[in-house]
Amino acid sequence: MALNDYFDGLQHVGIPSKDLDKTIEFYKALGFDQAGAFHNGENRCAFMRYGNLTIETWEGDPVAMENGAINHLSMNCTDVDKAFEAAKEQGFNVLDDEIQSIPSFWDNGIRFFNIQGPNHEKIEFCQIIK
């Protein structure tokens, strides 16, 4: 069992936002469509899509405001439970003690976990619940 058996490509790139409305308008001006808008507690999150590229942007987290400020890359996970076990078995630096969830995203929520890459980058394995 290998972690790459349980994802089939890039799902989105996560970029925290200092001003979510301004960020949404910026990406719209570049030709992106707003694919989703959700609440996560008191904060808002938007998914901006252009072709096969999706950017998740949200408010409420610190924003670096410098180069290298992408928060995470998210892989489209086909079976988050098996992927979580495979990541631990392969010895990846798993950042979460258990699979996380956000029930307010998309129609039925998401389940995900994160690992850390060698340059301190965060890689999320996210399954959209169908």
Coordinates of N, CA, C and O in Angstrom, one line a residue:
M1 N 0.9 -1.2 0.0 CA 0.0 0.0 0.0 C 0.9 1.2 0.0 O 1.7 1.4 0.9
A2 N 0.7 2.1 -1.0 CA 1.5 3.3 -1.1 C 0.5 4.5 -1.2 O -0.6 4.4 -1.7
L3 N 1.0 5.6 -0.6 CA 0.1 6.8 -0.5 C -0.4 7.2 -1.9 O -1.5 7.6 -2.1
N4 N 0.5 7.2 -2.9 CA 0.0 7.6 -4.3 C -1.0 6.7 -4.9 O -1.5 7.0 -5.9
D5 N -1.3 5.6 -4.2 CA -2.5 4.7 -4.7 C -3.8 5.4 -4.4 O -4.8 5.0 -4.9
Y6 N -3.8 6.4 -3.6 CA -5.1 7.0 -3.1 C -5.3 8.5 -3.4 O -6.1 9.2 -2.8
F7 N -4.6 9.0 -4.4 CA -4.9 10.3 -5.0 C -4.7 10.3 -6.5 O -3.9 9.4 -7.0
D8 N -5.4 11.1 -7.2 CA -5.4 11.1 -8.6 C -5.1 12.4 -9.3 O -5.3 12.6 -10.5
G9 N -4.5 13.3 -8.5 CA -4.1 14.6 -9.1 C -4.2 15.7 -8.1 O -4.6 15.5 -7.0
L10 N -3.8 16.9 -8.6 CA -3.9 18.1 -7.7 C -5.4 18.5 -7.6 O -6.0 18.7 -8.6
Q11 N -5.8 18.8 -6.4 CA -7.2 19.3 -6.2 C -7.2 20.8 -6.2 O -8.0 21.4 -6.8
H12 N -6.4 21.4 -5.4 CA -6.3 22.9 -5.3 C -5.0 23.3 -4.6 O -4.3 22.5 -4.1
V13 N -4.8 24.6 -4.7 CA -3.6 25.3 -4.1 C -4.3 26.2 -3.1 O -5.2 27.0 -3.4
G14 N -3.8 26.2 -1.8 CA -4.4 27.0 -0.7 C -3.6 28.3 -0.5 O -2.4 28.2 -0.2
I15 N -4.2 29.4 -0.6 CA -3.6 30.7 -0.3 C -4.4 31.5 0.6 O -5.5 31.9 0.3
P16 N -3.9 31.8 1.9 CA -4.7 32.6 2.8 C -4.8 34.0 2.3 O -4.0 34.5 1.5
S17 N -5.9 34.7 2.7 CA -6.2 36.0 2.2 C -6.2 37.1 3.3 O -6.9 36.8 4.3
K18 N -5.6 38.2 3.0 CA -5.7 39.3 4.0 C -7.1 40.0 3.8 O -7.6 40.5 4.8
D19 N -7.6 40.1 2.6 CA -8.9 40.7 2.3 C -9.6 39.8 1.3 O -9.3 39.8 0.1
L20 N -10.5 38.9 1.7 CA -11.1 37.9 0.8 C -11.8 38.5 -0.3 O -11.7 38.0 -1.5
D21 N -12.6 39.5 -0.1 CA -13.4 40.1 -1.2 C -12.4 40.7 -2.3 O -12.7 40.5 -3.5
K22 N -11.4 41.3 -1.9 CA -10.4 41.8 -2.8 C -9.7 40.7 -3.6 O -9.4 40.8 -4.8
T23 N -9.4 39.6 -2.9 CA -8.8 38.4 -3.5 C -9.7 37.8 -4.5 O -9.2 37.5 -5.6
I24 N -11.0 37.7 -4.2 CA -11.9 37.1 -5.1 C -12.0 38.0 -6.4 O -12.0 37.5 -7.5
E25 N -12.1 39.3 -6.2 CA -12.2 40.2 -7.4 C -10.9 40.2 -8.2 O -11.0 40.2 -9.4
F26 N -9.7 40.0 -7.6 CA -8.5 39.9 -8.3 C -8.5 38.7 -9.2 O -8.2 38.8 -10.4
Y27 N -8.9 37.5 -8.7 CA -8.9 36.3 -9.5 C -10.0 36.3 -10.6 O -9.8 35.8 -11.7
K28 N -11.1 37.0 -10.3 CA -12.1 37.2 -11.3 C -11.6 38.0 -12.4 O -11.9 37.7 -13.6
A29 N -10.8 39.0 -12.1 CA -10.3 39.9 -13.1 C -9.3 39.1 -14.0 O -9.1 39.5 -15.2
L30 N -8.7 38.1 -13.5 CA -7.8 37.2 -14.3 C -8.5 36.2 -15.1 O -7.9 35.4 -15.8
G31 N -9.9 36.1 -14.9 CA -10.7 35.2 -15.7 C -11.1 34.0 -14.9 O -11.8 33.1 -15.5
F32 N -10.8 33.9 -13.6 CA -11.3 32.8 -12.8 C -12.8 32.9 -12.5 O -13.3 34.0 -12.5
D33 N -13.4 31.8 -12.4 CA -14.8 31.8 -11.9 C -14.8 31.4 -10.4 O -14.0 30.6 -10.0
Q34 N -15.8 31.9 -9.7 CA -15.9 31.5 -8.3 C -16.7 30.1 -8.3 O -17.9 30.1 -8.6
A35 N -16.0 29.0 -8.0 CA -16.6 27.7 -8.0 C -17.3 27.4 -6.7 O -18.2 26.5 -6.7
G36 N -17.0 28.0 -5.6 CA -17.7 27.8 -4.3 C -17.4 28.8 -3.3 O -16.3 29.5 -3.4
A37 N -18.3 29.1 -2.4 CA -18.1 30.0 -1.3 C -18.7 29.3 -0.1 O -19.8 28.9 -0.1
F38 N -17.9 29.3 1.0 CA -18.3 28.5 2.2 C -17.9 29.2 3.4 O -17.0 30.0 3.4
H39 N -18.6 28.9 4.5 CA -18.2 29.3 5.8 C -17.5 28.2 6.5 O -17.8 27.0 6.4
N40 N -16.4 28.6 7.3 CA -15.7 27.6 8.1 C -15.7 28.3 9.5 O -14.8 29.2 9.8
G41 N -16.7 28.0 10.3 CA -16.9 28.8 11.6 C -17.3 30.2 11.2 O -18.2 30.4 10.4
E42 N -16.6 31.2 11.8 CA -16.9 32.6 11.5 C -16.2 33.1 10.2 O -16.5 34.2 9.8
N43 N -15.3 32.3 9.7 CA -14.5 32.8 8.5 C -15.1 32.3 7.2 O -15.9 31.3 7.2
R44 N -14.8 33.0 6.1 CA -15.3 32.6 4.8 C -14.1 32.0 4.0 O -13.0 32.3 4.2
C45 N -14.5 31.2 3.0 CA -13.6 30.6 2.2 C -14.1 30.6 0.8 O -15.4 30.4 0.6
A46 N -13.3 30.8 -0.3 CA -13.8 30.8 -1.6 C -12.8 29.9 -2.5 O -11.6 29.8 -2.2
F47 N -13.4 29.2 -3.4 CA -12.7 28.4 -4.4 C -12.8 29.1 -5.7 O -13.9 29.3 -6.2
M48 N -11.7 29.5 -6.3 CA -11.6 30.1 -7.6 C -11.1 29.2 -8.6 O -10.0 28.5 -8.4
R49 N -11.8 29.0 -9.8 CA -11.4 28.0 -10.8 C -11.1 28.6 -12.1 O -11.9 29.4 -12.6
Y50 N -10.0 28.2 -12.8 CA -9.7 28.6 -14.1 C -9.3 27.3 -14.8 O -8.2 26.8 -14.5
G51 N -10.1 26.7 -15.7 CA -9.7 25.5 -16.3 C -9.6 24.4 -15.2 O -10.5 24.2 -14.4
N52 N -8.4 23.7 -15.2 CA -8.2 22.7 -14.2 C -7.5 23.2 -13.0 O -7.1 22.4 -12.1
L53 N -7.3 24.5 -12.9 CA -6.6 25.1 -11.7 C -7.6 25.6 -10.7 O -8.5 26.4 -11.1
T54 N -7.6 25.2 -9.5 CA -8.5 25.7 -8.4 C -7.6 26.2 -7.3 O -6.7 25.6 -6.9
I55 N -7.9 27.5 -6.9 CA -7.3 28.1 -5.8 C -8.3 28.2 -4.6 O -9.4 28.7 -4.8
E56 N -7.9 27.7 -3.5 CA -8.7 27.9 -2.3 C -8.1 29.1 -1.6 O -6.9 29.2 -1.3
T57 N -9.0 30.1 -1.3 CA -8.5 31.3 -0.5 C -9.5 31.6 0.6 O -10.7 31.4 0.5
W58 N -9.0 32.0 1.8 CA -9.8 32.1 2.9 C -9.3 33.2 3.9 O -8.1 33.6 3.7
E59 N -10.1 33.6 4.7 CA -9.8 34.6 5.7 C -9.6 34.0 7.1 O -10.1 32.9 7.3
G60 N -8.9 34.6 8.0 CA -8.9 34.2 9.4 C -7.6 33.6 9.8 O -7.3 33.4 11.0
D61 N -6.7 33.3 8.9 CA -5.3 32.7 9.2 C -4.3 33.8 8.9 O -4.5 34.7 8.1
P62 N -3.1 33.7 9.5 CA -2.1 34.7 9.2 C -1.7 34.6 7.8 O -1.7 33.6 7.1
V63 N -1.4 35.8 7.2 CA -0.9 35.9 5.8 C 0.5 36.4 5.8 O 0.8 37.4 6.4
A64 N 1.4 35.7 5.2 CA 2.8 36.0 5.2 C 3.2 37.3 4.5 O 4.1 38.0 4.9
M65 N 2.4 37.6 3.4 CA 2.7 38.8 2.7 C 4.1 38.9 2.2 O 4.7 40.0 2.2
E66 N 4.7 37.8 1.8 CA 6.0 37.7 1.2 C 6.1 36.5 0.2 O 5.2 35.7 0.2
N67 N 7.1 36.4 -0.6 CA 7.3 35.3 -1.5 C 7.3 34.0 -0.7 O 7.7 33.9 0.5
G68 N 6.7 33.0 -1.3 CA 6.6 31.7 -0.7 C 5.4 31.5 0.3 O 5.4 30.7 1.2
A69 N 4.4 32.3 0.0 CA 3.3 32.4 1.0 C 2.2 31.4 0.7 O 1.1 31.5 1.3
I70 N 2.3 30.5 -0.3 CA 1.3 29.5 -0.5 C 1.2 28.6 0.8 O 2.2 28.1 1.3
N71 N 0.0 28.4 1.3 CA -0.2 27.6 2.5 C -0.1 26.1 2.3 O 0.5 25.4 3.1
H72 N -0.7 25.6 1.2 CA -0.7 24.2 1.0 C -1.0 23.8 -0.5 O -1.6 24.6 -1.2
L73 N -0.6 22.6 -0.9 CA -1.0 22.0 -2.1 C -1.9 20.9 -1.6 O -1.6 20.2 -0.7
S74 N -3.1 20.7 -2.3 CA -4.0 19.7 -1.9 C -4.1 18.7 -3.0 O -4.5 19.0 -4.2
M75 N -3.9 17.4 -2.7 CA -4.1 16.3 -3.7 C -5.5 15.8 -3.6 O -6.1 15.7 -2.5
N76 N -6.1 15.5 -4.7 CA -7.5 15.0 -4.7 C -7.5 13.5 -4.3 O -7.1 12.6 -5.0
C77 N -7.9 13.3 -3.1 CA -7.9 12.0 -2.5 C -9.1 11.1 -2.8 O -10.2 11.6 -2.7
T78 N -8.8 9.9 -3.2 CA -9.9 8.9 -3.5 C -10.4 8.1 -2.4 O -11.5 7.6 -2.4
D79 N -9.5 7.9 -1.4 CA -9.9 7.2 -0.2 C -9.0 7.7 1.0 O -7.9 7.2 1.2
V80 N -9.5 8.7 1.7 CA -8.7 9.4 2.7 C -8.3 8.5 3.9 O -7.2 8.6 4.4
D81 N -9.2 7.5 4.2 CA -8.8 6.6 5.3 C -7.6 5.7 4.9 O -6.7 5.6 5.7
K82 N -7.6 5.2 3.7 CA -6.5 4.3 3.3 C -5.3 5.2 3.1 O -4.1 4.7 3.4
A83 N -5.4 6.4 2.6 CA -4.3 7.3 2.3 C -3.6 7.7 3.7 O -2.4 7.7 3.7
F84 N -4.4 7.9 4.7 CA -3.9 8.3 6.0 C -3.1 7.1 6.6 O -1.9 7.3 7.1
E85 N -3.5 5.9 6.4 CA -2.8 4.7 6.9 C -1.5 4.6 6.1 O -0.4 4.3 6.7
A86 N -1.6 4.7 4.8 CA -0.4 4.6 3.9 C 0.6 5.6 4.3 O 1.8 5.3 4.3
A87 N 0.2 6.9 4.5 CA 1.2 7.9 4.8 C 1.9 7.6 6.1 O 3.2 7.8 6.2
K88 N 1.2 7.1 7.1 CA 1.9 6.7 8.4 C 2.8 5.5 8.1 O 3.9 5.5 8.6
E89 N 2.4 4.5 7.4 CA 3.2 3.3 7.1 C 4.4 3.6 6.4 O 5.5 3.1 6.6
Q90 N 4.4 4.6 5.4 CA 5.5 5.0 4.6 C 6.5 5.9 5.4 O 7.5 6.3 4.9
G91 N 6.1 6.3 6.6 CA 7.0 7.2 7.4 C 7.0 8.6 7.0 O 7.9 9.4 7.4
F92 N 5.9 9.1 6.3 CA 5.8 10.6 6.1 C 5.6 11.3 7.4 O 5.0 10.7 8.3
N93 N 6.0 12.6 7.4 CA 5.7 13.4 8.6 C 4.3 13.9 8.6 O 3.9 14.9 8.0
V94 N 3.4 13.0 9.1 CA 2.0 13.3 9.2 C 1.7 14.4 10.3 O 2.1 14.2 11.4
L95 N 1.1 15.5 9.9 CA 0.9 16.6 10.8 C -0.4 16.5 11.7 O -0.5 17.2 12.6
D96 N -1.3 15.6 11.3 CA -2.5 15.5 12.0 C -2.6 14.1 12.7 O -2.2 13.1 12.2
D97 N -3.1 14.1 14.0 CA -3.3 12.9 14.7 C -4.4 12.0 14.2 O -4.4 10.8 14.4
E98 N -5.4 12.7 13.5 CA -6.5 12.0 13.0 C -7.0 12.7 11.7 O -6.6 13.9 11.5
I99 N -7.9 12.1 11.0 CA -8.4 12.8 9.8 C -9.3 13.9 10.2 O -10.1 13.8 11.1
Q100 N -9.1 15.1 9.6 CA -9.9 16.3 9.9 C -11.1 16.3 9.0 O -11.2 15.7 7.9
S101 N -12.1 17.2 9.4 CA -13.3 17.3 8.5 C -13.8 18.8 8.6 O -13.6 19.4 9.6
I102 N -14.4 19.2 7.5 CA -15.1 20.5 7.5 C -16.4 20.1 6.8 O -16.5 20.0 5.6
P103 N -17.5 20.0 7.6 CA -18.8 19.6 7.0 C -19.5 20.6 6.1 O -20.4 20.3 5.4
S104 N -19.1 21.9 6.2 CA -19.7 23.0 5.5 C -19.2 23.2 4.1 O -19.8 24.0 3.4
F105 N -18.2 22.5 3.7 CA -17.6 22.7 2.4 C -18.3 21.7 1.4 O -18.6 20.6 1.7
W106 N -18.6 22.2 0.2 CA -19.3 21.5 -0.9 C -20.6 21.0 -0.4 O -21.2 21.5 0.5
D107 N -21.1 20.0 -1.0 CA -22.5 19.5 -0.6 C -22.5 18.7 0.6 O -23.4 18.8 1.5
N108 N -21.5 17.9 0.8 CA -21.5 17.0 2.0 C -20.2 17.1 2.8 O -20.0 16.2 3.7
G109 N -19.4 18.1 2.6 CA -18.2 18.3 3.4 C -17.0 17.6 2.8 O -17.0 17.1 1.7
I110 N -15.9 17.8 3.5 CA -14.6 17.2 3.1 C -13.9 16.5 4.3 O -14.3 16.8 5.5
R111 N -13.1 15.6 4.0 CA -12.2 14.9 5.0 C -10.8 15.0 4.5 O -10.6 14.8 3.3
F112 N -9.8 15.3 5.4 CA -8.5 15.5 4.9 C -7.5 15.3 6.0 O -7.8 15.3 7.2
F113 N -6.2 15.2 5.6 CA -5.1 15.2 6.6 C -3.9 15.9 5.8 O -3.9 16.0 4.6
N114 N -2.8 16.2 6.6 CA -1.7 16.9 6.0 C -0.4 16.2 6.3 O -0.3 15.6 7.4
I115 N 0.5 16.3 5.4 CA 1.9 15.9 5.7 C 2.8 17.1 5.4 O 2.4 18.0 4.8
Q116 N 4.1 17.0 5.9 CA 5.0 18.1 5.7 C 6.1 17.6 4.8 O 6.7 16.6 5.0
G117 N 6.4 18.5 3.8 CA 7.5 18.2 2.8 C 8.8 18.6 3.4 O 8.9 19.3 4.4
P118 N 9.9 18.4 2.6 CA 11.2 18.6 3.1 C 11.5 20.1 3.2 O 12.5 20.5 3.8
N119 N 10.7 21.0 2.5 CA 11.0 22.4 2.6 C 10.0 23.1 3.5 O 9.7 24.3 3.3
H120 N 9.3 22.4 4.4 CA 8.3 22.9 5.3 C 7.0 23.2 4.6 O 6.2 23.9 5.1
E121 N 6.8 22.6 3.4 CA 5.6 22.8 2.7 C 4.6 21.8 3.2 O 4.9 20.7 3.6
K122 N 3.3 22.2 3.2 CA 2.2 21.4 3.7 C 1.5 20.8 2.4 O 1.2 21.5 1.5
I123 N 1.3 19.5 2.5 CA 0.6 18.8 1.4 C -0.6 18.1 2.0 O -0.5 17.3 2.9
E124 N -1.8 18.6 1.5 CA -3.0 18.1 2.1 C -3.6 17.0 1.2 O -3.4 17.0 -0.1
F125 N -4.2 16.0 1.8 CA -4.8 14.9 1.0 C -6.3 15.0 1.4 O -6.7 14.7 2.5
C126 N -7.1 15.5 0.4 CA -8.5 15.9 0.7 C -9.5 15.1 -0.2 O -9.3 15.0 -1.4
Q127 N -10.5 14.6 0.5 CA -11.5 13.9 -0.2 C -12.8 14.7 0.0 O -13.2 14.9 1.1
I128 N -13.4 15.0 -1.1 CA -14.7 15.7 -1.1 C -15.8 14.6 -0.9 O -15.8 13.6 -1.7
I129 N -16.6 14.7 0.1 CA -17.6 13.6 0.4 C -18.7 13.7 -0.6 O -19.3 14.8 -0.8
K130 N -19.0 12.6 -1.2 CA -20.1 12.6 -2.2 C -21.4 12.1 -1.6 O -21.4 11.5 -0.6

